[in-house]
């Protein structure tokens, strides 16, 4: 039954109220939060698009699975179901549960990398980069050139520059590259997918130099669906078959199950390397827990086992990708500049193009995020100069869509709010920092509007 209306492929069984606030209240909440939306109480937010991580709604089948969670310390049946579900999709020999994605990263890089090593990726997510740098290695981003141009349209803007990868390995020497990573979809690059062709080419370079390939698999199901939609030869394959084919090109993965695991917490690390897996489990026991729970409750393992399979459901993926694209296309129709094409889990507003009158030193992304809150109680996140300082390549505001949480009318409301801010964009002022922490300053920074600024600490 073809229809242009996007409907949620689920019924709602349990609801959570959200609260309206007045513009005056929001102005005062903003001031109290020092214009940093991380510092807002969630109750003062109407539509929370801060992140898609751990914010999704679980299904009836996941809640039913939660009830059969086996909380045994060792040898839990829930771990068997968790491992079986992961191996069914990912196919790797060793499955190590962790409390979330960054714990999998820390364990992988602490065991596989040494000081001075170089780890290439299409684009490292911030926790991935931080965990690599923590062990004294260097994280190198090698996206294709189009990835750095917000308005350029490319079906697989998450692709890695394969020639640059080869050159890097030759330049630094294969012994200094313990592994290559490929992030699907490329979150920091705009939630953009990686094609099977590109993954195959990256895998071929890795094989040539005998370097293992690891996927950062957070949004693997969304990536698989983009391949089905956009890559020739995959139209008739299921998202699961596509995911299986892609993972077969690699040797392991890290995963935050808070994304396409459809869970509120959890993650895992996989590898085909038995020696490495033994070292990783030793480290796991030291900081996360026994290898059959790894910092998670048995019920979390159950929710992830079911959620991973649900994320590959075609009706769900069709709605998810269409709904994000709908938001993107309705604002672009009115001239709002975004990273093109719309990604899987988020829309990224190009704050620099949205507010060209605000210099980069005055944080156009923070100013825009504050206005979206002021206008309609929407919480987003700046991904630009506040987050990355001088290393920022773009000034973006990310609107990340939690999975199965908001309906199409919520999305219509978000469009209305963005367009209202777009109309009065010339009145928006820049921001100035009044407090910053020594690292990861965006979480706790204090700012004020430029005309009010007095001190910089
Ligand atoms: C691509 C990517 N990798 C890794 C992570 C880290 O996962 P977690 O937040 O579960 O530690 C994230 C989280 O947003 C991510 O988007």
Short mmCIF file of C-alpha atoms and ligand atoms in Angstrom, two decimals:
data_model
loop_
_atom_site.label_atom_id
_atom_site.label_comp_id
_atom_site.label_asym_id
_atom_site.label_seq_id
_atom_site.Cartn_x
_atom_site.Cartn_y
_atom_site.Cartn_z
CA UNK A 1 0.00 0.00 0.00
CA UNK A 2 2.15 2.92 -1.20
CA UNK A 3 1.54 6.18 0.67
CA UNK A 4 3.56 9.32 1.16
CA UNK A 5 2.59 9.64 4.83
CA UNK A 6 5.28 8.37 7.13
CA UNK A 7 3.68 6.33 9.88
CA UNK A 8 5.41 4.90 12.92
CA UNK A 9 5.47 1.09 12.48
CA UNK A 10 4.40 0.55 16.10
CA UNK A 11 1.58 1.30 18.52
CA UNK A 12 2.25 3.20 21.73
CA UNK A 13 1.57 1.29 24.92
CA UNK A 14 3.18 3.44 27.54
CA UNK A 15 3.58 7.22 27.47
CA UNK A 16 5.81 9.71 29.20
CA UNK A 17 4.48 13.28 29.56
CA UNK A 18 6.55 16.18 28.27
CA UNK A 19 6.11 19.67 29.66
CA UNK A 20 5.44 23.00 27.98
CA UNK A 21 7.31 26.04 29.28
CA UNK A 22 6.77 29.70 28.42
CA UNK A 23 9.32 31.72 26.47
CA UNK A 24 9.99 33.75 29.63
CA UNK A 25 10.67 30.59 31.61
CA UNK A 26 13.00 29.31 28.88
CA UNK A 27 14.90 32.61 28.85
CA UNK A 28 15.45 32.24 32.60
CA UNK A 29 16.36 28.50 32.29
CA UNK A 30 18.89 29.41 29.59
CA UNK A 31 20.51 32.03 31.79
CA UNK A 32 20.63 29.63 34.74
CA UNK A 33 22.29 27.02 32.46
CA UNK A 34 24.84 29.62 31.26
CA UNK A 35 23.60 29.06 27.69
CA UNK A 36 25.00 25.52 27.78
CA UNK A 37 22.16 23.10 27.00
CA UNK A 38 23.99 20.23 28.75
CA UNK A 39 23.33 22.13 31.99
CA UNK A 40 19.52 22.24 31.54
CA UNK A 41 17.37 19.91 33.65
CA UNK A 42 15.67 17.46 31.23
CA UNK A 43 12.26 18.42 32.69
CA UNK A 44 12.64 21.90 31.21
CA UNK A 45 13.09 20.48 27.70
CA UNK A 46 10.08 19.78 25.45
CA UNK A 47 11.75 17.84 22.60
CA UNK A 48 15.14 16.42 23.54
CA UNK A 49 17.36 15.94 20.50
CA UNK A 50 20.63 16.15 22.44
CA UNK A 51 21.53 12.58 21.49
CA UNK A 52 20.18 9.34 20.06
CA UNK A 53 22.39 7.44 22.51
CA UNK A 54 20.55 5.41 25.14
CA UNK A 55 17.44 7.57 24.65
CA UNK A 56 15.38 5.13 22.54
CA UNK A 57 12.15 3.39 23.54
CA UNK A 58 12.26 -0.35 24.14
CA UNK A 59 9.70 -2.67 22.57
CA UNK A 60 7.27 -5.03 24.28
CA UNK A 61 9.56 -7.91 23.27
CA UNK A 62 12.54 -6.21 24.88
CA UNK A 63 10.62 -5.60 28.11
CA UNK A 64 9.48 -9.23 28.08
CA UNK A 65 13.10 -10.31 27.62
CA UNK A 66 14.14 -8.07 30.53
CA UNK A 67 11.91 -10.19 32.78
CA UNK A 68 13.79 -13.35 31.86
CA UNK A 69 17.19 -11.79 32.66
CA UNK A 70 19.42 -14.32 34.38
CA UNK A 71 21.42 -12.39 36.98
CA UNK A 72 23.91 -15.17 37.73
CA UNK A 73 27.40 -13.79 38.22
CA UNK A 74 29.00 -16.39 35.96
CA UNK A 75 27.65 -18.44 33.06
CA UNK A 76 24.36 -16.53 32.79
CA UNK A 77 21.88 -17.80 30.18
CA UNK A 78 21.30 -14.15 29.26
CA UNK A 79 24.93 -13.94 28.13
CA UNK A 80 24.39 -16.95 25.84
CA UNK A 81 21.43 -15.21 24.20
CA UNK A 82 23.43 -11.95 23.95
CA UNK A 83 26.37 -13.74 22.31
CA UNK A 84 24.17 -15.73 19.94
CA UNK A 85 22.32 -12.64 18.74
CA UNK A 86 25.60 -10.78 18.16
CA UNK A 87 27.29 -13.70 16.42
CA UNK A 88 24.26 -14.16 14.18
CA UNK A 89 24.73 -10.61 12.83
CA UNK A 90 28.43 -9.85 13.32
CA UNK A 91 29.91 -13.32 12.96
CA UNK A 92 32.98 -12.71 15.18
CA UNK A 93 34.39 -15.50 17.37
CA UNK A 94 34.79 -13.65 20.67
CA UNK A 95 32.10 -11.44 22.19
CA UNK A 96 32.94 -9.31 25.23
CA UNK A 97 30.16 -7.32 26.94
CA UNK A 98 30.92 -3.83 28.26
CA UNK A 99 28.86 -1.16 30.03
CA UNK A 100 28.93 1.07 26.92
CA UNK A 101 30.85 1.79 23.74
CA UNK A 102 33.74 3.75 25.23
CA UNK A 103 34.57 0.87 27.61
CA UNK A 104 34.94 -1.42 24.58
CA UNK A 105 37.21 1.22 23.02
CA UNK A 106 39.35 1.55 26.14
CA UNK A 107 39.84 -2.21 26.38
CA UNK A 108 40.61 -2.59 22.67
CA UNK A 109 43.13 0.27 22.50
CA UNK A 110 44.78 -0.61 25.85
CA UNK A 111 45.47 -4.14 24.63
CA UNK A 112 46.11 -3.65 20.90
CA UNK A 113 47.95 -0.28 20.80
CA UNK A 114 51.23 1.11 22.09
CA UNK A 115 52.57 4.63 22.49
CA UNK A 116 53.47 6.07 19.08
CA UNK A 117 51.04 3.86 17.10
CA UNK A 118 48.75 5.38 14.50
CA UNK A 119 45.06 4.43 14.19
CA UNK A 120 43.29 5.52 10.99
CA UNK A 121 39.49 5.83 10.79
CA UNK A 122 37.05 7.52 8.38
CA UNK A 123 36.38 9.89 11.31
CA UNK A 124 37.05 9.04 14.93
CA UNK A 125 34.20 9.71 17.33
CA UNK A 126 35.38 11.87 20.27
CA UNK A 127 35.52 9.01 22.82
CA UNK A 128 37.38 6.83 20.30
CA UNK A 129 39.95 9.56 19.68
CA UNK A 130 40.28 10.23 23.43
CA UNK A 131 40.85 6.53 24.23
CA UNK A 132 43.50 6.25 21.51
CA UNK A 133 45.28 9.38 22.72
CA UNK A 134 45.05 8.10 26.30
CA UNK A 135 47.40 5.23 25.42
CA UNK A 136 49.77 7.64 23.64
CA UNK A 137 48.77 6.64 20.11
CA UNK A 138 47.65 8.98 17.33
CA UNK A 139 44.10 9.02 15.92
CA UNK A 140 44.02 9.99 12.24
CA UNK A 141 40.85 10.90 10.32
CA UNK A 142 40.81 9.97 6.63
CA UNK A 143 37.36 10.88 5.27
CA UNK A 144 36.80 11.45 1.55
CA UNK A 145 37.09 15.11 0.49
CA UNK A 146 33.28 15.56 0.09
CA UNK A 147 32.83 14.82 3.81
CA UNK A 148 34.31 18.20 4.70
CA UNK A 149 31.85 20.17 2.52
CA UNK A 150 28.48 20.42 4.28
CA UNK A 151 26.43 21.19 1.16
CA UNK A 152 28.09 18.62 -1.16
CA UNK A 153 25.78 15.69 -1.97
CA UNK A 154 27.36 12.25 -1.99
CA UNK A 155 25.46 8.98 -1.40
CA UNK A 156 28.23 7.62 0.84
CA UNK A 157 29.78 10.66 2.42
CA UNK A 158 31.00 8.48 5.31
CA UNK A 159 33.51 6.70 3.04
CA UNK A 160 37.20 6.54 3.87
CA UNK A 161 39.81 7.93 1.49
CA UNK A 162 41.36 4.58 0.52
CA UNK A 163 44.40 6.04 -1.27
CA UNK A 164 45.15 8.20 1.78
CA UNK A 165 44.94 5.08 3.97
CA UNK A 166 47.46 3.24 1.83
CA UNK A 167 49.80 6.28 1.81
CA UNK A 168 49.56 6.66 5.58
CA UNK A 169 50.45 3.00 6.18
CA UNK A 170 53.45 3.28 3.85
CA UNK A 171 54.55 6.56 5.46
CA UNK A 172 54.36 5.48 9.12
CA UNK A 173 55.14 1.79 8.53
CA UNK A 174 52.70 -1.10 8.92
CA UNK A 175 54.19 -2.12 12.28
CA UNK A 176 52.99 1.17 13.73
CA UNK A 177 49.40 0.64 12.60
CA UNK A 178 47.97 -2.06 14.88
CA UNK A 179 44.46 -1.73 13.45
CA UNK A 180 42.29 0.31 11.09
CA UNK A 181 38.78 1.45 12.09
CA UNK A 182 35.74 2.20 9.99
CA UNK A 183 32.84 3.98 11.71
CA UNK A 184 29.40 3.03 10.37
CA UNK A 185 27.62 5.39 10.05
CA UNK A 186 30.14 8.18 10.39
CA UNK A 187 28.68 10.11 13.35
CA UNK A 188 31.20 12.96 13.53
CA UNK A 189 30.98 13.33 9.74
CA UNK A 190 27.21 13.94 9.81
CA UNK A 191 25.73 10.43 10.35
CA UNK A 192 26.74 9.55 6.80
CA UNK A 193 26.93 5.96 5.55
CA UNK A 194 29.90 3.96 4.27
CA UNK A 195 29.31 1.95 1.07
CA UNK A 196 30.02 -1.77 0.78
CA UNK A 197 32.39 -0.94 -2.05
CA UNK A 198 34.39 1.37 0.21
CA UNK A 199 34.42 -1.13 3.09
CA UNK A 200 35.65 -3.76 0.62
CA UNK A 201 38.44 -1.47 -0.61
CA UNK A 202 39.50 -0.58 2.96
CA UNK A 203 39.48 -4.28 3.85
CA UNK A 204 41.66 -5.04 0.81
CA UNK A 205 44.27 -2.47 1.94
CA UNK A 206 44.18 -3.96 5.45
CA UNK A 207 44.70 -7.46 4.02
CA UNK A 208 47.56 -6.26 1.85
CA UNK A 209 49.43 -5.02 4.92
CA UNK A 210 48.04 -7.73 7.27
CA UNK A 211 46.43 -5.14 9.56
CA UNK A 212 43.14 -6.02 11.30
CA UNK A 213 40.04 -4.02 10.38
CA UNK A 214 37.64 -3.08 13.18
CA UNK A 215 34.21 -1.53 12.75
CA UNK A 216 32.85 1.09 15.12
CA UNK A 217 29.43 -0.43 14.59
CA UNK A 218 27.12 1.89 16.61
CA UNK A 219 24.72 2.55 13.73
CA UNK A 220 25.34 -0.52 11.60
CA UNK A 221 21.63 -1.14 10.86
CA UNK A 222 21.08 2.40 9.56
CA UNK A 223 24.24 2.02 7.46
CA UNK A 224 22.96 -1.28 6.02
CA UNK A 225 19.64 0.33 5.07
CA UNK A 226 21.40 3.19 3.26
CA UNK A 227 23.32 0.56 1.26
CA UNK A 228 20.04 -1.13 0.37
CA UNK A 229 18.62 2.22 -0.79
CA UNK A 230 21.66 3.61 -2.58
CA UNK A 231 24.15 0.95 -3.66
CA UNK A 232 23.63 -1.03 -6.84
CA UNK A 233 23.18 -4.74 -6.32
CA UNK A 234 21.78 -4.49 -2.77
CA UNK A 235 18.14 -3.55 -3.55
CA UNK A 236 16.91 -7.07 -2.90
CA UNK A 237 19.11 -7.95 0.07
CA UNK A 238 17.81 -7.65 3.63
CA UNK A 239 19.50 -5.18 6.00
CA UNK A 240 20.69 -8.19 8.00
CA UNK A 241 22.33 -9.83 4.97
CA UNK A 242 24.00 -6.53 4.15
CA UNK A 243 25.28 -6.11 7.72
CA UNK A 244 26.58 -9.70 7.73
CA UNK A 245 28.42 -9.11 4.46
CA UNK A 246 30.02 -5.96 5.78
CA UNK A 247 31.17 -7.46 9.08
CA UNK A 248 32.69 -10.41 7.21
CA UNK A 249 35.15 -7.89 5.73
CA UNK A 250 36.58 -7.15 9.18
CA UNK A 251 38.23 -8.83 12.15
CA UNK A 252 36.24 -7.31 15.00
CA UNK A 253 34.21 -4.36 16.22
CA UNK A 254 33.38 -2.03 19.05
CA UNK A 255 29.74 -1.19 19.60
CA UNK A 256 27.66 1.08 21.77
CA UNK A 257 24.37 -0.80 22.13
CA UNK A 258 22.79 2.53 23.12
CA UNK A 259 22.33 3.25 19.41
CA UNK A 260 21.32 0.42 17.03
CA UNK A 261 21.29 -2.00 19.99
CA UNK A 262 17.99 -0.24 20.91
CA UNK A 263 19.01 -0.37 24.57
CA UNK A 264 19.36 2.32 27.21
CA UNK A 265 22.77 1.07 28.29
CA UNK A 266 25.38 -1.44 27.11
CA UNK A 267 28.02 -2.19 24.54
CA UNK A 268 30.41 -4.88 23.38
CA UNK A 269 33.75 -5.66 21.83
CA UNK A 270 34.25 -8.45 19.30
CA UNK A 271 37.36 -9.99 17.83
CA UNK A 272 38.43 -13.05 15.89
CA UNK A 273 41.83 -12.98 17.60
CA UNK A 274 41.89 -15.51 20.47
CA UNK A 275 45.12 -14.20 22.05
CA UNK A 276 43.84 -10.62 22.07
CA UNK A 277 40.45 -11.74 23.41
CA UNK A 278 42.14 -13.41 26.40
CA UNK A 279 44.04 -10.19 27.23
CA UNK A 280 40.89 -8.15 26.75
CA UNK A 281 38.93 -10.38 29.13
CA UNK A 282 41.67 -9.99 31.77
CA UNK A 283 41.34 -6.23 31.56
CA UNK A 284 37.54 -6.55 31.53
CA UNK A 285 37.63 -8.43 34.83
CA UNK A 286 39.80 -5.69 36.32
CA UNK A 287 37.45 -2.81 35.54
CA UNK A 288 34.11 -3.92 34.05
CA UNK A 289 33.25 -7.32 35.45
CA UNK A 290 33.25 -11.03 34.72
CA UNK A 291 33.23 -11.89 30.97
CA UNK A 292 29.63 -13.16 31.02
CA UNK A 293 28.23 -9.80 32.15
CA UNK A 294 30.97 -7.16 31.64
CA UNK A 295 29.39 -4.39 33.72
CA UNK A 296 25.82 -5.11 32.61
CA UNK A 297 22.88 -6.74 34.35
CA UNK A 298 21.52 -9.96 32.82
CA UNK A 299 18.38 -8.02 31.89
CA UNK A 300 20.47 -5.50 29.91
CA UNK A 301 22.07 -8.35 27.96
CA UNK A 302 18.57 -9.63 27.11
CA UNK A 303 17.34 -6.20 25.97
CA UNK A 304 20.36 -5.85 23.68
CA UNK A 305 20.00 -9.39 22.27
CA UNK A 306 16.45 -8.55 21.15
CA UNK A 307 17.15 -4.90 20.24
CA UNK A 308 19.96 -5.71 17.79
CA UNK A 309 17.61 -7.90 15.77
CA UNK A 310 14.79 -5.33 15.92
CA UNK A 311 17.05 -2.58 14.62
CA UNK A 312 17.38 -4.56 11.36
CA UNK A 313 13.62 -4.72 10.80
CA UNK A 314 12.91 -3.18 7.41
CA UNK A 315 9.66 -1.44 8.35
CA UNK A 316 11.42 0.21 11.26
CA UNK A 317 14.43 1.28 9.17
CA UNK A 318 12.20 2.63 6.38
CA UNK A 319 10.35 4.83 8.89
CA UNK A 320 13.51 5.86 10.70
CA UNK A 321 15.44 6.98 7.62
CA UNK A 322 12.34 8.56 5.99
CA UNK A 323 11.48 10.52 9.12
CA UNK A 324 14.99 11.97 9.45
CA UNK A 325 15.06 12.80 5.72
CA UNK A 326 11.60 14.46 6.03
CA UNK A 327 12.94 16.81 8.70
CA UNK A 328 15.97 17.59 6.53
CA UNK A 329 14.07 18.18 3.31
CA UNK A 330 11.34 20.37 4.85
CA UNK A 331 13.84 22.80 6.32
CA UNK A 332 16.11 22.82 3.25
CA UNK A 333 13.07 23.73 1.10
CA UNK A 334 13.06 27.05 2.97
CA UNK A 335 16.79 27.58 2.52
CA UNK A 336 18.00 26.34 5.91
CA UNK A 337 21.59 25.11 5.39
CA UNK A 338 22.25 21.55 6.59
CA UNK A 339 24.84 18.86 6.05
CA UNK A 340 23.64 17.11 2.90
CA UNK A 341 22.27 14.56 2.47
CA UNK A 342 20.41 14.01 5.77
CA UNK A 343 22.15 11.37 7.87
CA UNK A 344 20.55 8.32 9.49
CA UNK A 345 20.18 9.40 13.09
CA UNK A 346 20.44 13.16 12.92
CA UNK A 347 20.15 16.40 11.01
CA UNK A 348 23.13 18.70 11.27
CA UNK A 349 22.42 22.41 10.81
CA UNK A 350 25.33 24.33 9.29
CA UNK A 351 25.53 27.09 11.91
CA UNK A 352 28.24 29.01 10.06
CA UNK A 353 26.03 29.34 6.96
CA UNK A 354 22.88 29.89 9.10
CA UNK A 355 24.47 32.78 11.03
CA UNK A 356 27.21 34.16 8.76
CA UNK A 357 27.25 37.44 10.72
CA UNK A 358 28.57 35.66 13.86
CA UNK A 359 32.36 35.16 13.78
CA UNK A 360 33.64 31.67 14.66
CA UNK A 361 35.22 32.98 17.89
CA UNK A 362 31.68 33.83 19.02
CA UNK A 363 30.39 30.27 18.68
CA UNK A 364 27.60 30.45 16.06
CA UNK A 365 26.64 26.83 16.86
CA UNK A 366 26.10 27.56 20.55
CA UNK A 367 24.11 30.68 19.68
CA UNK A 368 21.88 28.71 17.29
CA UNK A 369 21.32 25.85 19.75
CA UNK A 370 20.31 28.39 22.44
CA UNK A 371 17.79 30.01 20.05
CA UNK A 372 16.17 26.65 19.19
CA UNK A 373 15.63 26.11 22.90
CA UNK A 374 14.35 29.63 23.43
CA UNK A 375 11.96 29.41 20.48
CA UNK A 376 10.45 26.00 21.15
CA UNK A 377 12.08 24.12 24.03
CA UNK A 378 14.19 21.97 21.68
CA UNK A 379 17.53 20.72 22.98
CA UNK A 380 20.27 20.11 20.40
CA UNK A 381 24.05 20.06 20.62
CA UNK A 382 26.80 22.20 19.15
CA UNK A 383 29.47 20.26 17.25
CA UNK A 384 31.98 22.95 16.40
CA UNK A 385 34.38 25.38 18.01
CA UNK A 386 33.12 24.91 21.56
CA UNK A 387 33.43 21.12 21.31
CA UNK A 388 36.67 20.90 19.31
CA UNK A 389 38.33 24.31 19.77
CA UNK A 390 40.71 25.21 16.98
CA UNK A 391 40.51 21.65 15.57
CA UNK A 392 36.84 22.23 14.56
CA UNK A 393 36.38 21.62 10.85
CA UNK A 394 32.75 22.81 10.72
CA UNK A 395 30.29 24.71 12.90
CA UNK A 396 27.32 22.36 13.25
CA UNK A 397 24.27 21.96 15.44
CA UNK A 398 23.14 18.36 15.67
CA UNK A 399 19.50 17.38 16.09
CA UNK A 400 19.76 13.68 16.97
CA UNK A 401 16.54 11.69 16.81
CA UNK A 402 15.99 9.14 19.61
CA UNK A 403 14.74 5.80 18.29
CA UNK A 404 10.95 5.12 18.41
CA UNK A 405 10.38 8.04 20.81
CA UNK A 406 8.94 10.99 18.90
CA UNK A 407 6.09 10.86 16.39
CA UNK A 408 5.72 12.57 13.05
CA UNK A 409 3.84 15.48 14.68
CA UNK A 410 6.81 16.09 16.98
CA UNK A 411 8.99 16.26 13.86
CA UNK A 412 6.54 18.73 12.26
CA UNK A 413 6.81 20.86 15.40
CA UNK A 414 10.63 20.77 15.22
CA UNK A 415 10.42 21.97 11.59
CA UNK A 416 8.16 24.87 12.64
CA UNK A 417 10.56 25.94 15.37
CA UNK A 418 13.64 25.80 13.11
CA UNK A 419 11.86 27.86 10.45
CA UNK A 420 10.80 30.47 13.03
CA UNK A 421 14.45 30.84 14.13
CA UNK A 422 15.56 30.95 10.47
CA UNK A 423 13.19 33.90 9.85
CA UNK A 424 14.75 35.99 12.61
CA UNK A 425 18.31 34.75 12.14
CA UNK A 426 19.70 38.27 11.59
CA UNK A 427 18.78 39.25 15.17
CA UNK A 428 20.77 36.40 16.77
CA UNK A 429 23.89 37.40 18.65
CA UNK A 430 27.15 35.61 19.26
CA UNK A 431 28.34 34.08 22.54
CA UNK A 432 31.37 34.48 24.70
CA UNK A 433 32.95 31.98 27.11
CA UNK A 434 33.01 32.93 30.77
CA UNK A 435 34.21 29.56 32.12
CA UNK A 436 35.89 26.54 30.56
CA UNK A 437 37.30 23.28 31.95
CA UNK A 438 40.77 22.06 30.96
CA UNK A 439 39.38 19.33 28.64
CA UNK A 440 36.03 18.31 27.09
CA UNK A 441 34.94 21.85 27.87
CA UNK A 442 31.64 21.69 25.99
CA UNK A 443 30.01 19.61 28.75
CA UNK A 444 30.48 22.23 31.46
CA UNK A 445 31.33 25.53 29.76
CA UNK A 446 29.56 28.72 30.80
CA UNK A 447 28.73 31.32 28.16
CA UNK A 448 26.83 34.55 27.77
CA UNK A 449 25.57 36.66 24.90
CA UNK A 450 28.28 38.93 23.52
CA UNK A 451 26.61 42.20 24.45
CA UNK A 452 26.50 40.99 28.07
CA UNK A 453 30.00 39.58 28.21
CA UNK A 454 32.34 40.91 30.84
CA UNK A 455 34.88 38.32 31.90
CA UNK A 456 36.65 35.37 30.33
CA UNK A 457 38.10 32.89 32.79
C1 LIG B 1 30.38 6.52 16.49
C2 LIG B 1 30.42 6.37 17.99
N1 LIG B 1 31.38 5.62 18.56
C3 LIG B 1 31.44 5.45 19.90
C4 LIG B 1 30.53 6.04 20.74
C5 LIG B 1 30.67 5.85 22.23
O1 LIG B 1 29.63 5.10 22.77
P1 LIG B 1 29.14 5.29 24.29
O2 LIG B 1 28.51 6.63 24.39
O3 LIG B 1 28.20 4.16 24.52
O4 LIG B 1 30.35 5.18 25.16
C6 LIG B 1 29.50 6.83 20.19
C7 LIG B 1 28.51 7.49 21.09
O5 LIG B 1 27.84 8.42 20.74
C8 LIG B 1 29.45 7.00 18.77
O6 LIG B 1 28.49 7.73 18.19
#
